[in-house]
XYZ file of N, CA and C in Angstrom:
537
model
N 107.829 50.618 90.994
C 108.699 51.450 91.127
C 108.988 52.622 90.020
N 109.835 53.335 90.660
C 110.318 54.248 89.214
C 111.344 53.360 88.753
N 111.521 53.260 87.005
C 112.182 52.482 86.576
C 113.811 53.703 86.604
N 113.451 54.689 86.574
C 114.581 55.748 86.484
C 114.421 56.596 87.208
N 115.712 57.304 87.392
C 115.675 58.532 88.675
C 114.884 59.857 87.643
N 115.064 59.922 86.551
C 114.301 60.754 85.820
C 112.800 60.919 86.027
N 112.201 59.623 86.256
C 111.046 59.357 86.383
C 110.492 60.021 87.698
N 111.077 59.706 88.459
C 111.013 60.400 89.893
C 110.826 61.638 90.011
N 112.299 62.181 89.299
C 112.435 64.105 89.235
C 110.968 64.171 88.585
N 110.829 63.687 87.525
C 109.619 64.563 86.503
C 108.699 64.468 87.810
N 108.022 63.600 88.006
C 107.043 63.354 89.028
C 107.095 64.514 90.179
N 108.250 64.455 91.125
C 108.647 65.486 91.944
C 108.343 67.217 91.177
N 108.757 67.129 89.985
C 109.072 68.905 89.466
C 107.537 69.102 88.781
N 106.629 67.804 88.420
C 105.117 68.224 88.554
C 104.605 68.479 89.785
N 104.769 67.948 91.218
C 104.134 68.186 91.970
C 104.464 69.859 92.443
N 105.874 69.986 92.469
C 106.252 71.427 92.599
C 105.519 72.631 91.511
N 105.383 71.944 90.534
C 104.504 73.025 89.493
C 102.994 73.005 90.218
N 102.471 72.184 90.542
C 100.889 72.398 90.978
C 101.339 73.094 92.142
N 101.749 73.224 93.080
C 102.257 74.143 94.108
C 102.747 75.532 93.813
N 103.635 75.529 92.571
C 103.816 77.243 92.247
C 102.693 77.740 91.687
N 101.627 76.830 90.681
C 100.674 77.343 90.175
C 99.504 77.977 91.023
N 99.161 77.309 91.952
C 98.543 77.433 93.198
C 98.662 78.765 93.720
N 100.010 78.247 94.168
C 100.828 80.098 94.860
C 100.681 81.168 94.123
N 100.577 81.120 92.696
C 100.734 82.202 91.777
C 98.849 82.761 91.421
N 98.276 81.512 91.256
C 96.903 81.940 91.165
C 96.626 82.845 92.322
N 96.544 82.521 93.479
C 96.253 82.942 94.987
C 97.013 84.122 94.824
N 97.940 84.465 94.561
C 98.726 86.006 94.678
C 98.076 86.541 93.829
N 97.750 86.076 92.866
C 97.131 86.817 91.562
C 95.828 87.658 91.846
N 95.466 86.597 92.729
C 93.843 87.049 93.345
C 93.768 88.043 94.298
N 94.707 87.960 95.233
C 95.171 88.870 96.422
C 95.673 90.348 95.684
N 96.320 90.246 94.797
C 96.741 91.552 94.070
C 95.206 92.115 93.332
N 94.484 91.180 92.668
C 93.379 92.250 92.263
C 92.590 92.445 93.199
N 92.402 92.053 94.274
C 91.481 92.011 95.254
C 92.120 93.602 95.901
N 93.328 93.639 96.170
C 93.714 94.929 97.016
C 93.748 95.762 95.756
N 93.731 95.811 94.584
C 93.802 96.575 93.341
C 92.134 97.131 93.706
N 91.384 96.378 93.849
C 89.979 96.460 94.019
C 89.526 97.575 94.988
N 90.056 97.083 96.282
C 89.976 98.041 97.665
C 90.485 99.470 97.230
N 91.717 99.567 96.553
C 92.379 100.623 96.623
C 91.637 101.683 95.677
N 90.997 101.110 94.593
C 90.227 101.907 93.537
C 89.147 102.323 94.494
N 88.445 101.378 95.494
C 87.085 101.949 95.801
C 87.571 102.707 97.027
N 88.458 102.696 97.703
C 89.171 103.793 98.292
C 89.469 105.023 98.250
N 90.178 104.981 96.558
C 90.352 106.333 95.986
C 89.184 107.027 95.156
N 88.095 106.018 95.144
C 86.699 106.684 94.627
C 86.138 107.610 96.083
N 86.094 106.584 97.088
C 85.685 107.235 98.141
C 86.168 108.651 98.797
N 87.295 108.561 98.629
C 88.007 109.634 99.048
C 88.070 110.923 98.143
N 87.802 110.684 96.497
C 87.548 111.730 95.818
C 86.039 112.402 96.334
N 85.052 111.187 96.548
C 83.803 111.879 96.780
C 83.787 112.627 97.761
N 84.654 112.159 99.004
C 84.745 113.042 100.033
C 84.963 114.539 99.928
N 86.105 114.335 99.206
C 86.866 115.592 99.042
C 85.944 116.637 98.502
N 85.082 116.097 97.344
C 84.273 116.818 96.409
C 83.411 117.228 97.028
N 82.563 116.481 98.402
C 81.656 116.990 99.193
C 82.353 118.165 99.568
N 83.291 118.132 100.206
C 84.009 119.204 101.251
C 83.869 120.476 100.591
N 84.647 120.123 99.149
C 84.844 121.595 98.147
C 83.622 122.065 98.195
N 82.604 121.684 97.917
C 80.799 121.590 97.600
C 80.707 122.326 99.092
N 80.651 121.742 99.830
C 80.336 122.720 101.280
C 81.266 124.214 101.544
N 82.402 123.994 101.492
C 83.189 125.410 101.243
C 82.837 126.043 100.504
N 82.695 125.687 99.196
C 81.848 126.868 98.557
C 80.901 127.030 99.021
N 79.879 126.525 99.456
C 78.190 127.025 99.577
C 78.825 128.209 101.079
N 79.909 127.457 101.967
C 79.869 128.298 103.181
C 80.482 130.042 102.443
N 81.347 129.611 101.482
C 82.057 130.869 100.973
C 80.882 131.735 100.351
N 79.923 131.201 99.960
C 78.905 131.814 99.085
C 77.695 132.372 99.882
N 77.932 131.671 101.174
C 76.743 132.361 101.907
C 76.436 134.213 102.043
N 75.645 134.252 102.011
C 74.962 135.552 102.216
C 75.154 136.277 103.878
N 75.160 135.380 104.653
C 75.039 135.629 106.150
C 75.564 134.314 107.145
N 76.002 134.635 108.216
C 76.254 133.723 109.182
C 75.424 132.416 109.372
N 74.249 132.983 109.215
C 72.979 131.804 109.716
C 73.506 130.865 108.086
N 73.507 131.196 107.208
C 73.634 130.499 105.695
C 75.073 129.807 106.109
N 76.107 130.644 106.515
C 77.801 130.009 106.632
C 77.520 128.357 107.797
N 76.790 128.684 108.709
C 76.435 127.936 109.577
C 75.883 126.198 109.232
N 74.647 126.919 108.355
C 73.660 125.763 108.072
C 74.718 124.854 106.861
N 75.524 125.922 106.290
C 76.241 124.853 104.897
C 77.450 124.084 105.823
N 78.074 124.835 106.691
C 78.877 123.870 107.677
C 78.460 122.685 108.503
N 77.141 122.954 108.934
C 76.313 121.664 109.240
C 76.170 120.561 108.548
N 75.577 121.086 107.196
C 75.506 119.886 106.538
C 76.545 119.330 106.007
N 77.700 119.952 106.280
C 78.899 119.293 106.040
C 79.309 118.061 107.273
N 79.430 118.444 108.310
C 79.696 118.006 109.652
C 78.684 116.784 109.338
N 77.585 116.889 108.886
C 76.805 115.456 109.409
C 77.388 114.412 108.154
N 77.865 113.294 108.769
C 78.232 112.397 107.710
C 76.962 111.580 106.792
N 77.633 111.435 105.842
C 76.824 110.817 104.641
C 76.535 109.281 104.777
N 75.367 108.909 105.349
C 75.261 107.576 106.056
C 74.684 107.059 104.741
N 74.357 107.229 103.739
C 74.341 106.457 102.292
C 75.416 106.039 101.749
N 76.248 107.107 101.822
C 78.043 106.746 101.293
C 78.348 105.727 101.930
N 78.394 105.836 103.548
C 78.892 104.587 104.455
C 78.394 103.367 103.672
N 76.972 103.446 103.745
C 76.572 102.027 103.642
C 77.067 101.812 102.208
N 76.905 102.606 100.915
C 77.243 101.810 99.764
C 78.346 101.535 99.913
N 79.621 102.350 100.568
C 81.155 101.807 100.569
C 81.199 100.404 101.211
N 80.324 100.288 102.608
C 80.395 98.664 102.967
C 80.032 97.765 101.926
N 78.818 98.255 101.416
C 78.054 96.962 100.114
C 79.359 96.836 99.159
N 79.882 97.949 98.646
C 80.697 97.468 97.667
C 82.122 96.939 98.229
N 82.845 97.038 99.651
C 83.882 95.761 100.092
C 83.134 95.031 100.373
N 81.896 94.463 100.798
C 81.379 93.046 101.288
C 81.472 92.596 99.746
N 81.132 92.948 98.780
C 81.236 92.036 97.404
C 82.790 92.136 96.889
N 83.638 93.079 97.130
C 84.902 92.503 96.705
C 85.522 91.608 97.441
N 85.043 91.881 98.820
C 85.699 90.475 99.833
C 85.184 89.324 99.575
N 83.682 89.106 99.459
C 83.011 87.850 98.580
C 83.737 87.492 97.415
N 84.054 88.114 96.873
C 84.442 87.869 95.515
C 86.037 87.210 95.404
N 86.850 87.693 96.279
C 88.081 86.951 96.833
C 87.812 86.125 97.358
N 87.120 85.878 98.376
C 87.069 84.804 98.849
C 86.406 83.301 98.213
N 85.521 84.063 97.356
C 85.535 82.877 96.568
C 86.007 82.363 95.422
N 86.582 83.308 94.734
C 87.670 82.902 93.967
C 89.112 82.394 94.586
N 89.675 82.658 95.978
C 90.607 81.681 96.573
C 90.338 80.659 96.789
N 88.974 80.130 97.205
C 88.476 78.860 97.561
C 88.492 78.368 96.326
N 87.949 78.831 95.450
C 87.749 78.046 93.862
C 89.170 77.106 93.681
N 90.166 78.483 93.450
C 91.513 78.385 93.056
C 92.168 77.144 93.812
N 91.787 77.392 94.928
C 92.613 76.322 96.100
C 92.039 74.850 95.883
N 90.657 74.921 95.830
C 90.151 73.726 95.399
C 90.548 72.840 94.293
N 90.697 73.646 93.219
C 90.828 73.395 91.878
C 92.115 72.806 92.229
N 93.225 73.383 92.445
C 94.831 72.947 92.463
C 95.063 71.687 93.734
N 94.121 71.714 94.887
C 94.182 70.711 95.349
C 93.776 69.503 94.846
N 92.656 69.403 94.204
C 92.187 68.114 93.105
C 93.079 67.922 91.970
N 93.704 68.747 91.544
C 94.961 68.432 90.818
C 96.189 67.573 91.216
N 96.218 67.989 92.609
C 97.742 67.953 92.850
C 96.913 66.244 93.807
N 95.942 66.165 94.643
C 95.470 64.879 94.444
C 95.724 63.890 93.635
N 94.911 64.102 92.458
C 94.947 63.065 91.476
C 96.448 62.742 90.811
N 97.472 63.858 90.919
C 98.962 63.766 90.542
C 99.692 62.739 91.722
N 99.213 63.186 92.879
C 99.857 62.302 93.789
C 99.346 60.930 93.949
N 98.221 60.762 93.353
C 97.641 59.246 93.312
C 98.342 58.634 92.269
N 98.451 59.066 91.046
C 99.470 58.787 90.170
C 100.693 58.721 90.375
N 101.020 59.239 91.056
C 102.450 59.225 91.608
C 102.695 57.794 92.333
N 101.697 57.845 93.607
C 101.989 56.672 94.361
C 101.671 55.279 93.712
N 100.858 55.264 92.609
C 100.449 54.284 91.958
C 101.586 53.740 91.135
N 102.508 54.409 90.577
C 103.731 54.334 89.600
C 104.826 54.065 90.546
N 104.811 54.519 92.144
C 106.035 54.122 93.028
C 105.616 52.631 93.160
N 104.388 52.335 93.657
C 104.104 50.893 94.268
C 104.053 49.864 93.099
N 104.167 50.380 91.821
C 103.912 49.134 90.963
C 105.524 48.621 90.517
N 105.196 47.070 90.169
C 106.506 46.797 89.729
C 107.828 46.524 90.983
N 107.202 46.240 92.270
C 107.916 46.811 93.371
C 108.671 45.231 93.700
N 110.592 45.428 93.816
C 111.160 44.322 93.439
C 111.204 43.825 95.225
N 111.162 42.586 95.206
C 111.212 42.316 96.871
C 111.978 42.815 97.549
N 112.304 43.149 98.823
C 113.104 43.958 99.686
C 113.196 45.208 99.179
N 111.903 45.782 98.619
C 112.148 47.187 98.473
C 111.060 48.020 99.000
N 110.334 47.595 99.911
C 109.370 47.861 101.085
C 109.933 49.316 101.276
N 110.871 49.092 101.669
C 111.346 50.331 102.852
C 111.861 51.595 102.009
N 111.961 51.485 100.749
C 112.395 52.301 99.617
C 110.653 52.901 99.119
N 109.828 52.109 99.138
C 108.685 52.455 98.687
C 107.948 53.392 99.634
N 108.244 53.057 101.073
C 107.529 53.372 102.170
C 108.548 54.739 102.411
N 109.682 55.029 102.095
C 110.158 56.351 102.070
C 109.693 57.401 100.896
N 109.510 56.920 99.944
C 109.158 57.778 99.065
C 107.790 58.112 98.964
N 106.702 56.856 99.613
C 105.318 57.351 99.667
C 105.282 58.661 101.039
N 106.282 58.381 102.437
C 106.083 59.255 102.939
C 106.835 60.867 102.957
N 107.594 60.723 101.284
C 107.600 62.038 101.405
C 107.099 62.865 100.333
N 106.246 61.836 99.786
C 105.234 62.774 98.686
C 103.969 62.700 99.658
N 103.762 62.199 100.737
C 102.551 62.734 101.460
C 103.353 63.710 102.622
N 104.583 63.935 102.478
C 104.539 64.997 103.309
C 104.851 66.448 102.048
N 104.934 66.372 101.114
C 104.823 67.092 100.284
C 103.469 67.584 100.284
N 102.668 66.666 99.796
C 101.240 67.365 99.723
C 100.793 67.687 101.267
N 101.127 67.437 102.330
C 100.996 68.060 103.957
C 101.352 69.659 103.548
N 102.622 69.846 103.122
C 103.037 71.227 102.866
C 102.339 71.927 101.911
N 101.952 71.341 100.978
C 100.524 71.930 100.085
C 99.704 72.505 100.296
N 99.049 71.397 101.269
C 97.552 71.667 102.073
C 97.768 72.713 103.167
N 99.057 72.636 103.751
C 99.422 73.905 104.950
C 99.503 75.288 104.397
N 100.117 75.251 102.994
C 99.992 76.184 102.095
C 98.813 76.940 102.001
N 97.806 76.286 101.781
C 96.305 76.855 100.918
C 95.817 76.903 102.410
N 96.058 76.387 103.357
C 94.834 76.582 104.595
C 95.622 77.837 105.384
N 97.106 78.377 105.241
C 97.453 79.330 105.278
C 96.955 80.816 104.511
N 97.073 80.202 103.163
C 96.385 81.126 102.325
C 94.555 81.501 102.852
N 94.063 80.560 103.069
C 92.754 80.720 103.381
C 92.338 81.264 104.823
N 93.289 81.381 105.853
C 93.544 82.048 106.902
C 93.724 83.510 106.779
N 94.978 83.681 106.037
C 95.207 85.029 105.502
C 93.904 85.753 105.047
N 93.055 84.898 104.141
C 92.010 85.668 103.336
C 90.825 86.181 104.853
N 90.684 85.189 105.587
C 89.720 85.228 106.658
C 90.163 86.468 107.453
N 91.657 86.586 107.762
C 92.034 87.427 108.519
C 92.056 88.927 107.524
N 91.943 89.292 106.437
C 91.960 90.600 105.787
C 89.979 90.874 106.181
N 89.822 89.623 105.727
C 88.070 89.752 105.957
C 87.735 90.465 107.360
N 88.164 89.882 108.260
C 88.437 90.466 109.868
C 88.331 91.984 110.134
N 89.994 92.128 109.370
C 90.070 94.009 109.336
C 89.118 94.497 108.741
N 88.906 93.995 107.702
C 88.175 94.803 107.134
C 86.475 95.240 107.544
N 85.688 94.185 108.222
C 84.709 94.165 108.905
C 84.856 95.239 110.181
N 86.132 94.955 111.047
C 86.404 96.084 112.012
C 86.309 97.265 111.497
N 86.947 97.604 110.342
C 87.101 99.111 109.858
C 85.707 99.434 109.495
N 84.828 98.413 108.859
C 83.661 99.166 108.337
C 82.698 99.328 109.847
N 82.605 98.393 110.736
C 82.259 98.671 111.763
C 82.465 100.143 112.341
N 83.413 100.240 112.424
C 83.907 101.551 113.109
C 83.422 102.822 112.180
N 83.331 102.752 111.053
C 82.715 103.622 110.037
C 81.350 103.594 110.056
N 80.251 102.673 110.512
C 78.900 102.613 110.294
C 78.696 103.343 111.632
N 78.956 103.133 112.750
C 78.667 104.108 113.862
C 79.016 105.613 113.728
N 80.174 105.894 113.167
C 80.369 107.233 113.119
C 79.591 107.971 112.117
N 79.007 106.844 111.344
C 78.262 107.816 110.285
C 76.806 107.867 110.483
N 76.211 107.477 111.947
C 74.855 107.360 112.310
C 74.609 109.075 112.942
């Protein structure tokens, strides 16, 4: 068992730091993903505005009503290639986010399990007779802390899945509109 309260505090601090490292890594990945999606959306909007401006200029420069109507019709017909490209880029971003989230979570879970194994080993060493209840309390506290850590990781994975689902739904709405 721990020979001093400082050892227990240090072990608890290590576990907490691992949880914070995981949370920070996953938050950073989420922010990077949002930045990429915003950049993609801005580029798509800019392209759409440029296309509308060009069509407007064609309509303005049209010599007669037939040419103006043809210019308007060409703008009204959605750009299927642009929608497909947008979906592909969005899929790449989502796949990267998912992979980075899973890699970060798995890496930090492995570190936490290793730290917990060492902590449990330290707790169970040199146990004085009659201290079994204290050891069980400490093991339960450590186990509960790790379960909380796993719940945070699982909740993060569910959040990524929800974002992916929402983007899929949005993309599905864009695809039929562009055909």
